[in-house]
Amino acid sequence: MSKTRWLFRPNCPDELFTDREDWLKFLYQQAVEAKKLRTTSTALIGLRRLGKTELFRRVHTKLFWEQDEVVPIYFTFEGKDLVSKDFAEVYLRNFLHQYIAKRTNNIRYFQEGASLEKLLSLSQEMKDEGLLMVLRRYKKLKEIEEEQSTIGNYAENSLLELAINAPRYIADESEVTVVVFVDEFQEVIKIRNSNGNDPNAVGMYQNAVEGLTCPHFITGSSMTLIMKDILEKGPLYARFMREYIRGLEKVHAAELAKRIAKVNGMKISEEMAVHLADRTGGNPFYIKAIMNQARLLNISLDVPKELNESIATDLTKGAIYSELSQQVDKFVYEQNDLGLGRRIIFYLSELPEDAIITHVEMQDILSRTGRLEDFTAMEIRSMFRRLARADLLEELLPGGESFSMIRDPILNEFLKVYKRIEGDKKTPDEVKDEKIIEYKKKIKQIDEYKGVVAERFIELLMMKWANEEVDGGSYFNTDNKVLLPRFNWTKGKRLSLPGFREVQIDIIGKKELLAWLVESKYWIGKKVSLGEVKEFEEKCKIAGQALEIEEAVCWFFSKEGFTQEAEEYMKEKGILYSDHDGLNRLLTEFGIRRLPDMV
C-alpha cells in the first residue's frame, strides 16, 4: 500500500479516522460533480472539535491525487495575518501555487512556490488565459503599491478583491472547474485595511462563491458566528447550501475509543467504550483527550471508577481544560468588563442542561451580578448573543429573544469546573476530587452499561434503514414481511400522559404518524417472561398516545430470548421480537458488526 502524499497533513492518523467515511465520500462526490455544474457552494456546520478540518484536508488530498476533473484548493484562515494587503498576498499565492501544481501535475510548485515572473512564464506555456489575466492584474497592482509611499485603499482593496475572486475568474475564463475549501471562515469578518477600515471582505466573497464553475466549501470553529453573522444576513445570505455535522454515532465513537486503546497498548471494556461515547456526545476530541489522560495515569478503563478518574482529571487540568478555558476566556476578555463576563459564565454553569433562557432569566442573571440597572434590554440581549457567537449558548430565536445551553455535555460540565476553579478559587486537584465523588454517586451496575451497549447498536441499526422490506421470520419472529422505515429521528425518551405513570422507551424511531417502540434487555442467564412483555405492551400504549401517532410497531430484544408463553403472547399480539442471534443477523445484513460478547 503506497504512502499518502499529504499536501496539508491531517492531525488524525489513518487508523483513528472513524465514522467519517460517508462525509469524505459526500464531499468528494460533490467536488467532482462540480465539473457538470451540479454543485453549489456549501457550508459544513457543526460544533467545535468535531473533525471538520480533518475532513477538508483529507478530501483535498484525495481530489489532488485521485482525479483530474477539478482543481482542488485548500486554505485556512487560522494563524493568518488579517491586514488585508498581507492576507491577500498569502491567499492569492496559496491559490496560484496549488492551481499550477495540479494543472501541471508537479507538486513542487505547491511545496516551493515560484516567483511572479516564473508564474507568468508558466501561464504562457500552459496557454491558460485566465491565469495569465489574473497574474497580469496582480503584477500591475504590485507596481501601484511600490509607486506609493503608503498603499491607498483603492490598490489595497483591489488586491484583496483579486485574491478572493481569482479562483472564479480563472475557472470562468479558462473553462476549468475549481473547488475551494476554506477553513475557519468566520475569521473573514476580521479582515481590515492597513488604516483599520473594513474592506468588506465578506461582500467580496459574494461573486466568488456564486459561480457553478468554482463552488466553495466553508467551515469553521465558530458555528453560531458563521450561521448568524455570515450566512443568515448580508451579501452571503442564501449563497450556501448547509450540511450539518454532529458527533460520531455512539457505536463508532466507542470504536474510536477502542482503536485508541489498541494503538497505545491500553485496555477499555466494551461497556466503558460506549459509556465514554455517551458522556462525550461522540466528540472525537474529547474521546482522544480522555483516553490519553488514562494513558498518562496508567489506568485501564474497564470499570466506571477508572473512566470517571480520567474524565475528572482531564476536565480539571488536561487537554479538555486547556481547550475549553481558552474558549471561555476569549469571550470573557472580549467584554468591556472582564469581571462581569466571568460572573455571567459562573451563573450559566448553575443552569440545567435543558434550561431555556428567556429575557426573564437574562435579567435574573444580571441582577445577581448587581449590574442590571447598567444595561438596556437591547444591551442585555446583545451580551447573550455574544455568548452564542462564542458557542457557549445556542440562540433559539432571532434577535436574542431566547437561548438554550449548548448541546455539548462536556462543555456544560466544564463550565461547572471553571466556576469552581476561577470563581471559588479551588485548586484543580480539589475540584478533581469533588468530581470523582460526584460521579461515584451516579455509577450504575455493570449490567446496566451492557444494556446501553445493545441499545446503541440497535439505534445505529435503525438509523440505517431506508424503507427496505425484509423477511420477518429471519429477524423478528413473524410470518409477515416487515417494512423497515427511514425514520426522521431515533432516540430514547421518557413519555407521559395525564393520569398515567411516566414510561421510558429505550429507543423510539419516528416517521410522521408511525413509530417503532423498542425495549432492550441484555440480561445474562435470564429470559424475558410474559409479565415483562405485558408491561412493555402497556408502555407502548401510553407512548403511542403521547406521541400522537396512528401506527405503533412494538419490538422487543432480549439477549437470552423469551419464555415460551411470552413468545406465544407476542405472536398473538403482533409484537416483534428478537434474541441475540436474530439481532446479529440483522446487524450483519446492514453492514454493522455483531454485538460484542459481554458476560
Coordinates of C-alpha atoms in Angstrom, one line a residue:
M1 CA 0.0 0.0 0.0
S2 CA 1.5 3.3 -1.1
K3 CA 2.0 6.1 1.4
T4 CA -0.3 9.1 1.1
R5 CA 1.5 12.3 0.0
W6 CA -0.4 14.9 2.0
L7 CA -0.5 18.5 0.8
F8 CA -2.0 19.5 4.2
R9 CA -1.3 16.8 6.7
P10 CA -4.3 15.8 8.9
N11 CA -3.9 15.6 12.6
C12 CA -5.6 12.3 12.9
P13 CA -3.7 9.1 12.0
D14 CA -5.5 6.8 9.4
E15 CA -6.0 4.1 12.0
L16 CA -8.1 6.5 14.2
F17 CA -10.1 8.0 11.4
T18 CA -13.6 6.7 12.3
D19 CA -17.2 7.1 11.1
R20 CA -16.4 10.0 8.7
E21 CA -16.1 7.9 5.5
D22 CA -19.6 8.9 4.4
W23 CA -18.7 12.6 4.8
L24 CA -15.5 12.1 2.9
K25 CA -17.4 10.4 0.1
F26 CA -20.0 13.1 0.1
L27 CA -17.5 16.0 -0.2
Y28 CA -15.5 14.1 -2.8
Q29 CA -18.6 13.4 -5.0
Q30 CA -19.9 17.0 -4.6
A31 CA -16.5 18.3 -5.7
V32 CA -16.3 16.0 -8.7
E33 CA -19.9 16.7 -9.7
A34 CA -18.9 20.4 -10.0
K35 CA -17.5 19.5 -13.4
K36 CA -21.1 19.0 -14.5
L37 CA -22.2 22.3 -12.9
R38 CA -24.2 20.4 -10.4
T39 CA -22.6 21.7 -7.2
T40 CA -23.4 24.8 -5.3
S41 CA -21.3 26.4 -2.5
T42 CA -21.8 24.6 0.7
A43 CA -21.2 25.3 4.4
L44 CA -20.3 22.5 6.7
I45 CA -21.9 23.5 10.0
G46 CA -21.1 21.8 13.4
L47 CA -19.8 22.5 16.9
R48 CA -16.1 22.9 17.6
R49 CA -13.7 19.9 17.6
L50 CA -15.8 17.6 15.5
G51 CA -13.2 17.0 12.8
K52 CA -14.3 19.4 10.1
T53 CA -10.8 20.5 9.4
E54 CA -9.7 16.8 9.2
L55 CA -12.4 16.2 6.5
F56 CA -11.3 19.2 4.4
R57 CA -7.7 18.2 4.4
R58 CA -8.4 14.6 3.6
V59 CA -10.8 15.3 0.7
H60 CA -8.4 18.0 -0.7
T61 CA -5.5 15.5 -0.9
K62 CA -7.8 12.8 -2.3
L63 CA -9.0 15.2 -5.0
F64 CA -5.5 16.3 -5.8
W65 CA -4.1 12.8 -6.4
E66 CA -7.1 10.7 -7.5
Q67 CA -8.9 12.6 -10.2
D68 CA -8.4 15.2 -12.9
E69 CA -11.9 16.6 -13.3
V70 CA -11.5 19.5 -10.9
V71 CA -8.7 21.6 -9.4
P72 CA -8.9 21.4 -5.5
I73 CA -7.8 24.3 -3.4
Y74 CA -7.5 24.4 0.4
F75 CA -7.0 27.4 2.6
T76 CA -7.3 28.0 6.3
F77 CA -7.7 31.4 8.0
E78 CA -6.1 30.0 11.2
G79 CA -3.0 31.9 12.2
K80 CA -3.1 34.2 9.2
D81 CA -2.3 38.0 9.3
L82 CA -5.7 39.7 8.7
V83 CA -4.4 43.0 7.5
S84 CA -5.9 43.0 4.0
K85 CA -2.8 43.6 1.8
D86 CA -0.8 40.9 3.7
F87 CA -3.7 38.5 3.8
A88 CA -4.4 39.0 0.1
E89 CA -0.8 38.1 -0.8
V90 CA -0.9 34.9 1.2
Y91 CA -4.4 33.9 -0.1
L92 CA -3.6 34.6 -3.7
R93 CA -0.2 32.8 -3.8
N94 CA -1.7 29.9 -1.9
F95 CA -4.3 29.5 -4.7
L96 CA -1.8 30.1 -7.5
H97 CA 0.7 27.5 -6.3
Q98 CA -1.9 24.9 -5.7
Y99 CA -3.6 25.6 -9.0
I100 CA -0.4 25.3 -11.1
A101 CA 0.8 22.3 -9.1
K102 CA -2.5 20.4 -10.1
R103 CA -2.6 21.7 -13.7
T104 CA 1.0 20.7 -14.3
N105 CA 0.9 17.6 -12.1
N106 CA 4.0 19.0 -10.4
I107 CA 3.7 19.2 -6.6
R108 CA 7.0 21.2 -6.5
Y109 CA 5.1 24.4 -7.3
F110 CA 3.0 23.9 -4.2
Q111 CA 5.9 22.9 -2.0
E112 CA 8.4 25.5 -3.1
G113 CA 6.3 28.3 -4.7
A114 CA 7.5 30.4 -7.6
S115 CA 8.4 34.0 -8.4
L116 CA 5.9 36.2 -10.1
E117 CA 7.9 36.1 -13.3
K118 CA 8.1 32.3 -13.2
L119 CA 4.3 32.2 -12.7
L120 CA 3.8 34.5 -15.7
S121 CA 6.0 32.3 -17.8
L122 CA 4.2 29.1 -16.8
S123 CA 0.8 30.6 -17.6
Q124 CA 2.0 31.3 -21.1
E125 CA 3.4 27.8 -21.5
M126 CA 0.1 26.4 -20.2
K127 CA -1.8 28.7 -22.6
D128 CA -4.1 29.4 -19.6
E129 CA -5.7 32.8 -20.4
G130 CA -7.5 33.1 -17.0
L131 CA -4.3 32.5 -15.1
L132 CA -2.4 35.0 -17.3
M133 CA -5.2 37.6 -16.8
V134 CA -5.0 37.3 -13.0
L135 CA -1.2 37.4 -12.9
R136 CA -1.0 40.5 -15.1
R137 CA -3.5 42.2 -12.9
Y138 CA -1.6 41.1 -9.8
K139 CA 1.6 42.5 -11.3
K140 CA 0.0 45.8 -12.1
L141 CA -1.3 46.2 -8.5
K142 CA 2.1 45.3 -7.1
E143 CA 3.6 48.1 -9.3
I144 CA 1.0 50.6 -8.0
E145 CA 1.9 49.6 -4.4
E146 CA 5.6 50.2 -5.0
E147 CA 4.9 53.6 -6.5
Q148 CA 3.1 54.8 -3.4
S149 CA 4.7 55.6 -0.1
T150 CA 1.6 54.3 1.6
I151 CA -0.7 52.0 -0.3
G152 CA -4.0 53.6 -0.9
N153 CA -7.3 51.9 -0.2
Y154 CA -8.1 51.5 -3.9
A155 CA -5.0 49.4 -4.5
E156 CA -5.3 47.5 -1.2
N157 CA -9.0 46.7 -1.8
S158 CA -8.3 45.8 -5.4
L159 CA -5.6 43.3 -4.4
L160 CA -7.9 41.7 -1.8
E161 CA -10.8 41.5 -4.3
L162 CA -8.5 39.9 -6.8
A163 CA -7.2 37.3 -4.3
I164 CA -10.7 36.3 -3.2
N165 CA -12.1 36.1 -6.7
A166 CA -9.1 34.7 -8.6
P167 CA -10.4 31.1 -8.4
R168 CA -13.6 32.1 -10.1
Y169 CA -12.0 34.4 -12.6
I170 CA -9.7 31.6 -13.8
A171 CA -12.4 29.0 -13.7
D172 CA -14.7 31.1 -15.9
E173 CA -12.1 32.4 -18.3
S174 CA -10.1 29.1 -18.7
E175 CA -13.1 26.8 -18.6
V176 CA -11.6 24.9 -15.7
T177 CA -13.5 23.7 -12.7
V178 CA -12.0 24.9 -9.4
V179 CA -13.3 23.7 -6.0
V180 CA -12.2 25.8 -3.0
F181 CA -12.2 24.5 0.6
V182 CA -11.9 27.3 3.2
D183 CA -11.4 26.5 6.9
E184 CA -12.0 28.9 9.8
F185 CA -14.1 31.0 7.5
Q186 CA -15.6 33.1 10.4
E187 CA -12.3 35.0 10.5
V188 CA -13.2 36.7 7.3
I189 CA -15.1 39.3 9.2
K190 CA -11.9 40.4 11.0
I191 CA -10.0 41.4 7.8
R192 CA -9.1 45.1 8.0
N193 CA -7.2 47.5 5.8
S194 CA -3.8 49.0 6.9
N195 CA -5.7 52.1 8.2
G196 CA -8.1 50.0 10.2
N197 CA -11.1 50.3 7.8
D198 CA -13.3 47.4 6.9
P199 CA -12.8 46.4 3.2
N200 CA -16.0 44.3 3.3
A201 CA -14.2 41.0 2.5
V202 CA -17.5 39.2 3.1
G203 CA -19.1 41.1 0.3
M204 CA -16.1 40.3 -2.0
Y205 CA -16.8 36.6 -1.5
Q206 CA -20.3 37.0 -2.9
N207 CA -19.2 36.9 -6.5
A208 CA -16.6 34.2 -5.7
V209 CA -19.0 31.7 -4.3
E210 CA -21.9 32.1 -6.7
G211 CA -20.2 30.6 -9.7
L212 CA -21.0 26.9 -10.5
T213 CA -17.6 26.6 -12.1
C214 CA -16.0 27.5 -8.7
P215 CA -18.1 26.3 -5.7
H216 CA -16.7 27.0 -2.3
F217 CA -16.9 24.7 0.7
I218 CA -16.5 26.5 4.0
T219 CA -16.4 25.6 7.7
G220 CA -15.0 26.9 10.9
S221 CA -14.7 26.6 14.7
S222 CA -17.4 29.1 15.5
M223 CA -20.7 27.5 14.4
T224 CA -23.0 30.3 15.5
L225 CA -20.9 33.1 14.2
I226 CA -20.8 31.5 10.7
M227 CA -24.6 30.9 10.7
K228 CA -25.9 34.0 12.2
D229 CA -23.4 36.7 11.2
I230 CA -22.3 35.4 7.8
L231 CA -24.8 33.0 6.2
E232 CA -28.1 34.4 7.5
K233 CA -27.7 38.1 6.6
G234 CA -25.7 40.4 4.3
P235 CA -24.1 39.6 0.9
L236 CA -23.7 35.8 1.5
Y237 CA -27.3 35.3 2.6
A238 CA -28.8 32.3 0.6
R239 CA -25.5 31.7 -1.2
F240 CA -24.7 28.5 0.6
M241 CA -26.3 25.1 1.0
R242 CA -25.9 23.9 4.5
E243 CA -24.8 20.5 5.7
Y244 CA -24.8 19.7 9.5
I245 CA -22.1 17.5 11.0
R246 CA -22.6 16.1 14.5
G247 CA -20.6 13.9 16.9
L248 CA -19.8 10.4 15.9
E249 CA -22.6 7.9 16.2
K250 CA -22.3 6.2 19.6
V251 CA -21.2 2.8 18.2
H252 CA -18.5 4.4 16.1
A253 CA -17.4 6.7 18.9
A254 CA -16.9 3.6 21.1
E255 CA -15.0 2.1 18.2
L256 CA -12.7 5.1 18.2
A257 CA -12.0 4.7 21.9
K258 CA -11.1 1.0 21.3
R259 CA -8.8 1.9 18.4
I260 CA -7.0 4.5 20.5
A261 CA -6.6 1.9 23.3
K262 CA -5.2 -0.6 20.8
V263 CA -2.7 1.9 19.3
N264 CA -1.5 2.9 22.8
G265 CA -1.4 -0.6 24.3
M266 CA -4.3 0.2 26.7
K267 CA -7.4 -1.6 27.8
I268 CA -11.0 -0.4 27.6
S269 CA -14.0 -2.6 28.1
E270 CA -16.9 -2.6 25.6
E271 CA -19.2 -1.2 28.2
M272 CA -16.9 1.7 29.1
A273 CA -16.2 2.5 25.5
V274 CA -19.9 3.0 24.9
H275 CA -20.3 4.9 28.2
L276 CA -17.4 7.2 27.1
A277 CA -19.2 7.8 23.8
D278 CA -22.4 8.8 25.7
R279 CA -20.5 11.0 28.1
T280 CA -18.7 12.9 25.3
G281 CA -21.6 13.2 22.9
G282 CA -19.4 11.3 20.4
N283 CA -17.0 14.2 20.1
P284 CA -13.6 12.8 18.9
F285 CA -11.5 15.5 20.5
Y286 CA -12.9 14.7 24.0
I287 CA -12.6 10.9 23.4
K288 CA -9.0 11.2 22.4
A289 CA -8.2 13.6 25.4
I290 CA -9.8 11.3 27.9
M291 CA -8.1 8.2 26.5
N292 CA -4.8 10.0 26.5
Q293 CA -5.3 11.0 30.1
A294 CA -6.0 7.4 31.0
R295 CA -2.7 6.5 29.4
L296 CA -0.8 9.2 31.4
L297 CA -2.5 7.9 34.6
N298 CA -1.5 4.4 33.6
I299 CA -5.0 3.0 34.2
S300 CA -7.2 0.6 32.3
L301 CA -10.7 1.7 31.5
D302 CA -12.6 -1.5 32.4
V303 CA -14.9 -0.2 35.1
P304 CA -16.7 3.2 35.7
K305 CA -14.4 4.2 38.5
E306 CA -11.4 4.3 36.2
L307 CA -13.2 6.2 33.5
N308 CA -14.5 8.7 36.0
E309 CA -11.0 9.4 37.2
S310 CA -9.8 10.0 33.6
I311 CA -12.7 12.3 32.8
A312 CA -12.4 14.3 36.1
T313 CA -8.6 14.7 35.6
D314 CA -8.8 16.0 32.0
L315 CA -11.7 18.3 32.8
T316 CA -9.7 20.0 35.6
K317 CA -6.1 20.0 34.3
G318 CA -5.8 18.2 31.0
A319 CA -6.3 18.9 27.3
I320 CA -10.0 19.5 27.7
Y321 CA -9.5 22.1 30.4
S322 CA -6.8 23.8 28.2
E323 CA -9.0 23.9 25.1
L324 CA -12.3 24.9 26.8
S325 CA -10.8 27.5 29.1
Q326 CA -9.4 29.2 26.0
Q327 CA -12.9 29.3 24.5
V328 CA -14.4 30.7 27.7
D329 CA -11.6 33.2 28.4
K330 CA -11.8 34.5 24.8
F331 CA -15.5 35.5 25.5
V332 CA -14.6 37.0 28.9
Y333 CA -11.7 39.1 27.6
E334 CA -13.8 40.5 24.7
Q335 CA -16.2 42.1 27.2
N336 CA -15.7 45.6 28.4
D337 CA -16.0 44.4 31.9
L338 CA -13.9 41.3 32.5
G339 CA -15.4 40.6 35.9
L340 CA -19.0 40.8 34.6
G341 CA -18.3 38.4 31.7
R342 CA -16.8 35.9 34.1
R343 CA -19.7 36.2 36.6
I344 CA -22.2 35.5 33.8
I345 CA -20.3 32.3 32.9
F346 CA -20.5 31.3 36.6
Y347 CA -24.2 31.7 36.7
L348 CA -24.7 29.9 33.5
S349 CA -22.8 26.9 35.0
E350 CA -25.6 26.5 37.6
L351 CA -28.3 26.0 35.0
P352 CA -29.5 22.5 34.0
E353 CA -28.6 21.3 30.5
D354 CA -32.2 21.6 29.3
A355 CA -32.6 25.2 30.5
I356 CA -34.3 27.7 28.3
I357 CA -33.0 31.3 28.9
T358 CA -35.6 34.0 28.1
H359 CA -35.3 37.7 28.8
V360 CA -36.6 37.0 32.3
E361 CA -33.6 34.6 33.0
M362 CA -31.2 37.1 31.4
Q363 CA -32.4 39.8 33.7
D364 CA -32.1 37.5 36.7
I365 CA -28.5 36.6 35.9
L366 CA -27.5 40.2 35.5
S367 CA -29.4 41.2 38.7
R368 CA -27.3 38.6 40.6
T369 CA -24.2 40.5 39.4
G370 CA -25.6 43.7 40.8
R371 CA -25.3 45.4 37.4
L372 CA -28.8 45.0 35.9
E373 CA -29.5 48.8 36.1
D374 CA -26.5 49.5 33.9
F375 CA -27.9 47.8 30.8
T376 CA -30.8 48.4 28.5
A377 CA -32.9 45.4 27.3
M378 CA -31.2 45.6 23.9
E379 CA -27.7 45.6 25.6
I380 CA -28.7 42.5 27.6
R381 CA -29.8 40.6 24.6
S382 CA -26.6 41.7 22.8
M383 CA -24.4 40.3 25.6
F384 CA -26.1 36.9 25.5
R385 CA -25.9 36.9 21.7
R386 CA -22.1 37.3 22.1
L387 CA -22.2 34.2 24.3
A388 CA -23.9 32.4 21.4
R389 CA -21.3 33.7 19.0
A390 CA -18.7 32.1 21.3
D391 CA -20.6 28.8 21.1
L392 CA -21.3 28.9 24.8
L393 CA -25.1 29.2 24.3
E394 CA -27.4 28.3 21.4
E395 CA -29.6 31.1 20.1
L396 CA -33.2 29.7 19.7
L397 CA -35.0 32.8 18.3
P398 CA -33.6 35.6 16.2
G399 CA -32.8 38.8 17.9
G400 CA -31.6 37.3 21.1
E401 CA -35.1 36.6 22.5
S402 CA -34.2 33.2 23.9
F403 CA -31.3 30.8 24.3
S404 CA -30.6 27.2 25.4
M405 CA -27.5 25.6 26.8
I406 CA -25.2 24.2 24.0
R407 CA -25.6 20.6 23.1
D408 CA -22.2 19.6 24.4
P409 CA -22.2 17.6 27.6
I410 CA -18.5 18.0 28.3
L411 CA -18.6 21.8 27.7
N412 CA -21.6 22.1 30.1
E413 CA -19.7 20.0 32.7
F414 CA -16.6 22.2 32.1
L415 CA -18.5 25.4 33.0
K416 CA -19.1 24.0 36.4
V417 CA -15.4 23.1 36.8
Y418 CA -14.5 26.6 35.5
K419 CA -16.6 28.3 38.2
R420 CA -15.1 26.2 41.0
I421 CA -11.5 27.0 39.9
E422 CA -11.8 30.5 38.7
G423 CA -14.7 31.7 40.8
D424 CA -14.4 29.8 44.1
K425 CA -10.6 29.6 43.9
K426 CA -10.4 25.8 44.4
T427 CA -7.3 24.1 43.1
P428 CA -7.6 21.7 40.1
D429 CA -6.9 18.7 42.4
E430 CA -9.6 19.8 44.8
V431 CA -12.2 20.1 42.0
K432 CA -11.0 16.8 40.5
D433 CA -11.7 15.0 43.8
E434 CA -15.1 16.7 44.0
K435 CA -16.0 15.4 40.5
I436 CA -14.8 11.9 41.3
I437 CA -17.1 11.8 44.4
E438 CA -20.0 13.3 42.4
Y439 CA -19.5 10.7 39.6
K440 CA -19.3 7.9 42.0
K441 CA -22.8 8.6 43.3
K442 CA -24.1 8.1 39.7
I443 CA -22.3 4.8 38.9
K444 CA -24.7 2.1 37.6
Q445 CA -24.4 -1.6 38.0
I446 CA -22.2 -3.0 35.2
D447 CA -25.1 -4.9 33.7
E448 CA -26.8 -1.6 33.0
Y449 CA -23.8 -0.5 30.9
K450 CA -24.1 -3.7 28.9
G451 CA -27.7 -2.9 28.2
V452 CA -26.7 0.6 26.9
V453 CA -24.2 -1.1 24.5
A454 CA -27.0 -3.1 23.0
E455 CA -29.3 -0.1 22.8
R456 CA -26.6 1.9 20.9
F457 CA -26.2 -0.9 18.3
I458 CA -30.0 -1.1 17.8
E459 CA -30.2 2.7 17.5
L460 CA -27.4 2.7 14.8
L461 CA -29.2 -0.1 13.0
M462 CA -32.5 1.8 12.9
M463 CA -30.8 4.9 11.6
K464 CA -29.5 2.9 8.6
W465 CA -33.0 1.7 7.5
A466 CA -34.3 3.2 4.2
N467 CA -37.7 1.6 3.6
E468 CA -36.4 -1.9 3.0
E469 CA -38.7 -4.9 3.2
V470 CA -37.2 -7.9 4.9
D471 CA -38.3 -11.4 5.8
G472 CA -40.0 -11.2 9.2
G473 CA -39.2 -14.8 10.1
S474 CA -35.5 -14.3 9.8
Y475 CA -35.2 -11.4 12.2
F476 CA -38.5 -10.6 14.0
N477 CA -40.2 -14.0 14.5
T478 CA -43.3 -13.1 12.4
D479 CA -44.6 -14.8 9.3
N480 CA -45.2 -11.4 7.6
K481 CA -42.8 -9.2 5.6
V482 CA -41.5 -6.3 7.7
L483 CA -41.0 -2.8 6.3
L484 CA -38.0 -1.0 7.8
P485 CA -38.8 2.7 7.6
R486 CA -36.4 5.6 7.0
F487 CA -37.0 7.4 10.3
N488 CA -37.0 11.1 10.8
W489 CA -35.3 10.6 14.2
T490 CA -34.3 7.9 16.7
K491 CA -33.7 8.3 20.4
G492 CA -34.7 7.0 23.8
K493 CA -37.3 9.0 25.6
R494 CA -39.4 9.4 28.7
L495 CA -43.1 9.9 27.9
S496 CA -46.2 10.6 30.0
L497 CA -49.9 11.3 29.7
P498 CA -52.1 13.0 32.3
G499 CA -53.3 10.4 34.8
F500 CA -50.7 7.8 33.7
R501 CA -47.3 7.0 35.0
E502 CA -44.2 8.2 33.1
V503 CA -42.8 5.5 30.9
Q504 CA -39.2 5.0 29.5
I505 CA -39.0 3.7 25.9
D506 CA -35.4 2.6 25.3
I507 CA -35.5 3.5 21.6
I508 CA -38.1 5.3 19.5
G509 CA -37.9 5.6 15.7
K510 CA -40.4 8.1 14.4
K511 CA -41.6 8.8 10.9
E512 CA -44.5 11.2 10.7
L513 CA -47.5 9.3 12.2
L514 CA -45.6 6.0 12.5
A515 CA -43.3 5.0 15.4
W516 CA -41.2 1.9 16.3
L517 CA -41.1 1.4 20.0
V518 CA -38.2 -0.7 21.2
E519 CA -37.4 -2.5 24.5
S520 CA -33.9 -3.9 25.0
K521 CA -32.9 -6.4 27.7
Y522 CA -29.3 -7.5 27.9
W523 CA -29.8 -9.9 30.9
I524 CA -27.3 -12.6 31.5
G525 CA -28.9 -16.1 32.1
K526 CA -32.5 -14.9 32.3
K527 CA -35.2 -15.0 29.7
V528 CA -37.9 -12.3 29.4
S529 CA -41.2 -13.5 30.9
L530 CA -44.8 -13.0 30.0
G531 CA -45.3 -10.4 32.7
E532 CA -42.4 -8.3 31.3
V533 CA -43.9 -8.5 27.8
K534 CA -47.3 -7.3 29.1
E535 CA -45.5 -4.4 30.9
F536 CA -43.8 -3.4 27.6
E537 CA -47.2 -3.7 25.8
E538 CA -48.7 -1.2 28.3
K539 CA -45.8 1.2 27.9
C540 CA -46.3 1.1 24.1
K541 CA -50.0 2.1 24.5
I542 CA -49.0 5.1 26.7
A543 CA -46.2 6.1 24.4
G544 CA -48.4 5.8 21.3
Q545 CA -50.9 8.2 22.7
A546 CA -48.2 10.6 24.0
L547 CA -46.5 10.7 20.5
E548 CA -49.9 11.2 18.8
I549 CA -49.2 8.5 16.2
E550 CA -51.6 6.4 14.1
E551 CA -49.4 3.3 14.0
A552 CA -47.0 1.8 16.6
V553 CA -44.7 -1.1 15.9
C554 CA -43.5 -2.7 19.1
W555 CA -40.2 -4.6 19.0
F556 CA -38.7 -6.4 22.0
F557 CA -35.0 -7.5 22.1
S558 CA -33.7 -9.9 24.7
K559 CA -30.2 -11.3 24.7
E560 CA -31.3 -14.6 26.3
G561 CA -34.6 -14.8 24.5
F562 CA -38.1 -15.3 25.9
T563 CA -40.1 -17.9 27.8
Q564 CA -42.5 -20.0 25.6
E565 CA -45.6 -18.3 26.9
A566 CA -44.1 -14.9 26.3
E567 CA -43.3 -15.8 22.7
E568 CA -46.8 -17.2 22.2
Y569 CA -48.4 -14.0 23.5
M570 CA -46.2 -11.7 21.3
K571 CA -47.1 -13.8 18.2
E572 CA -50.8 -13.4 19.1
K573 CA -50.5 -9.6 19.7
G574 CA -48.3 -8.9 16.7
I575 CA -45.3 -7.8 18.8
L576 CA -42.0 -8.2 17.0
Y577 CA -39.2 -9.9 19.0
S578 CA -35.6 -10.9 18.5
D579 CA -32.9 -12.7 20.5
H580 CA -29.2 -12.3 20.3
D581 CA -28.8 -14.3 17.1
G582 CA -31.7 -12.6 15.4
L583 CA -30.4 -9.2 16.1
N584 CA -26.9 -10.2 15.0
R585 CA -28.3 -11.4 11.6
L586 CA -30.0 -8.1 11.2
L587 CA -26.9 -6.1 12.1
T588 CA -24.8 -8.1 9.6
E589 CA -27.5 -7.5 6.9
F590 CA -26.9 -3.7 7.3
G591 CA -23.1 -3.8 7.4
I592 CA -22.8 -3.4 11.2
R593 CA -20.6 -5.6 13.3
R594 CA -22.2 -8.1 15.6
L595 CA -23.0 -7.4 19.2
P596 CA -19.8 -7.7 21.3
D597 CA -19.6 -10.6 23.7
M598 CA -20.3 -9.2 27.2
V599 CA -20.6 -11.7 30.1

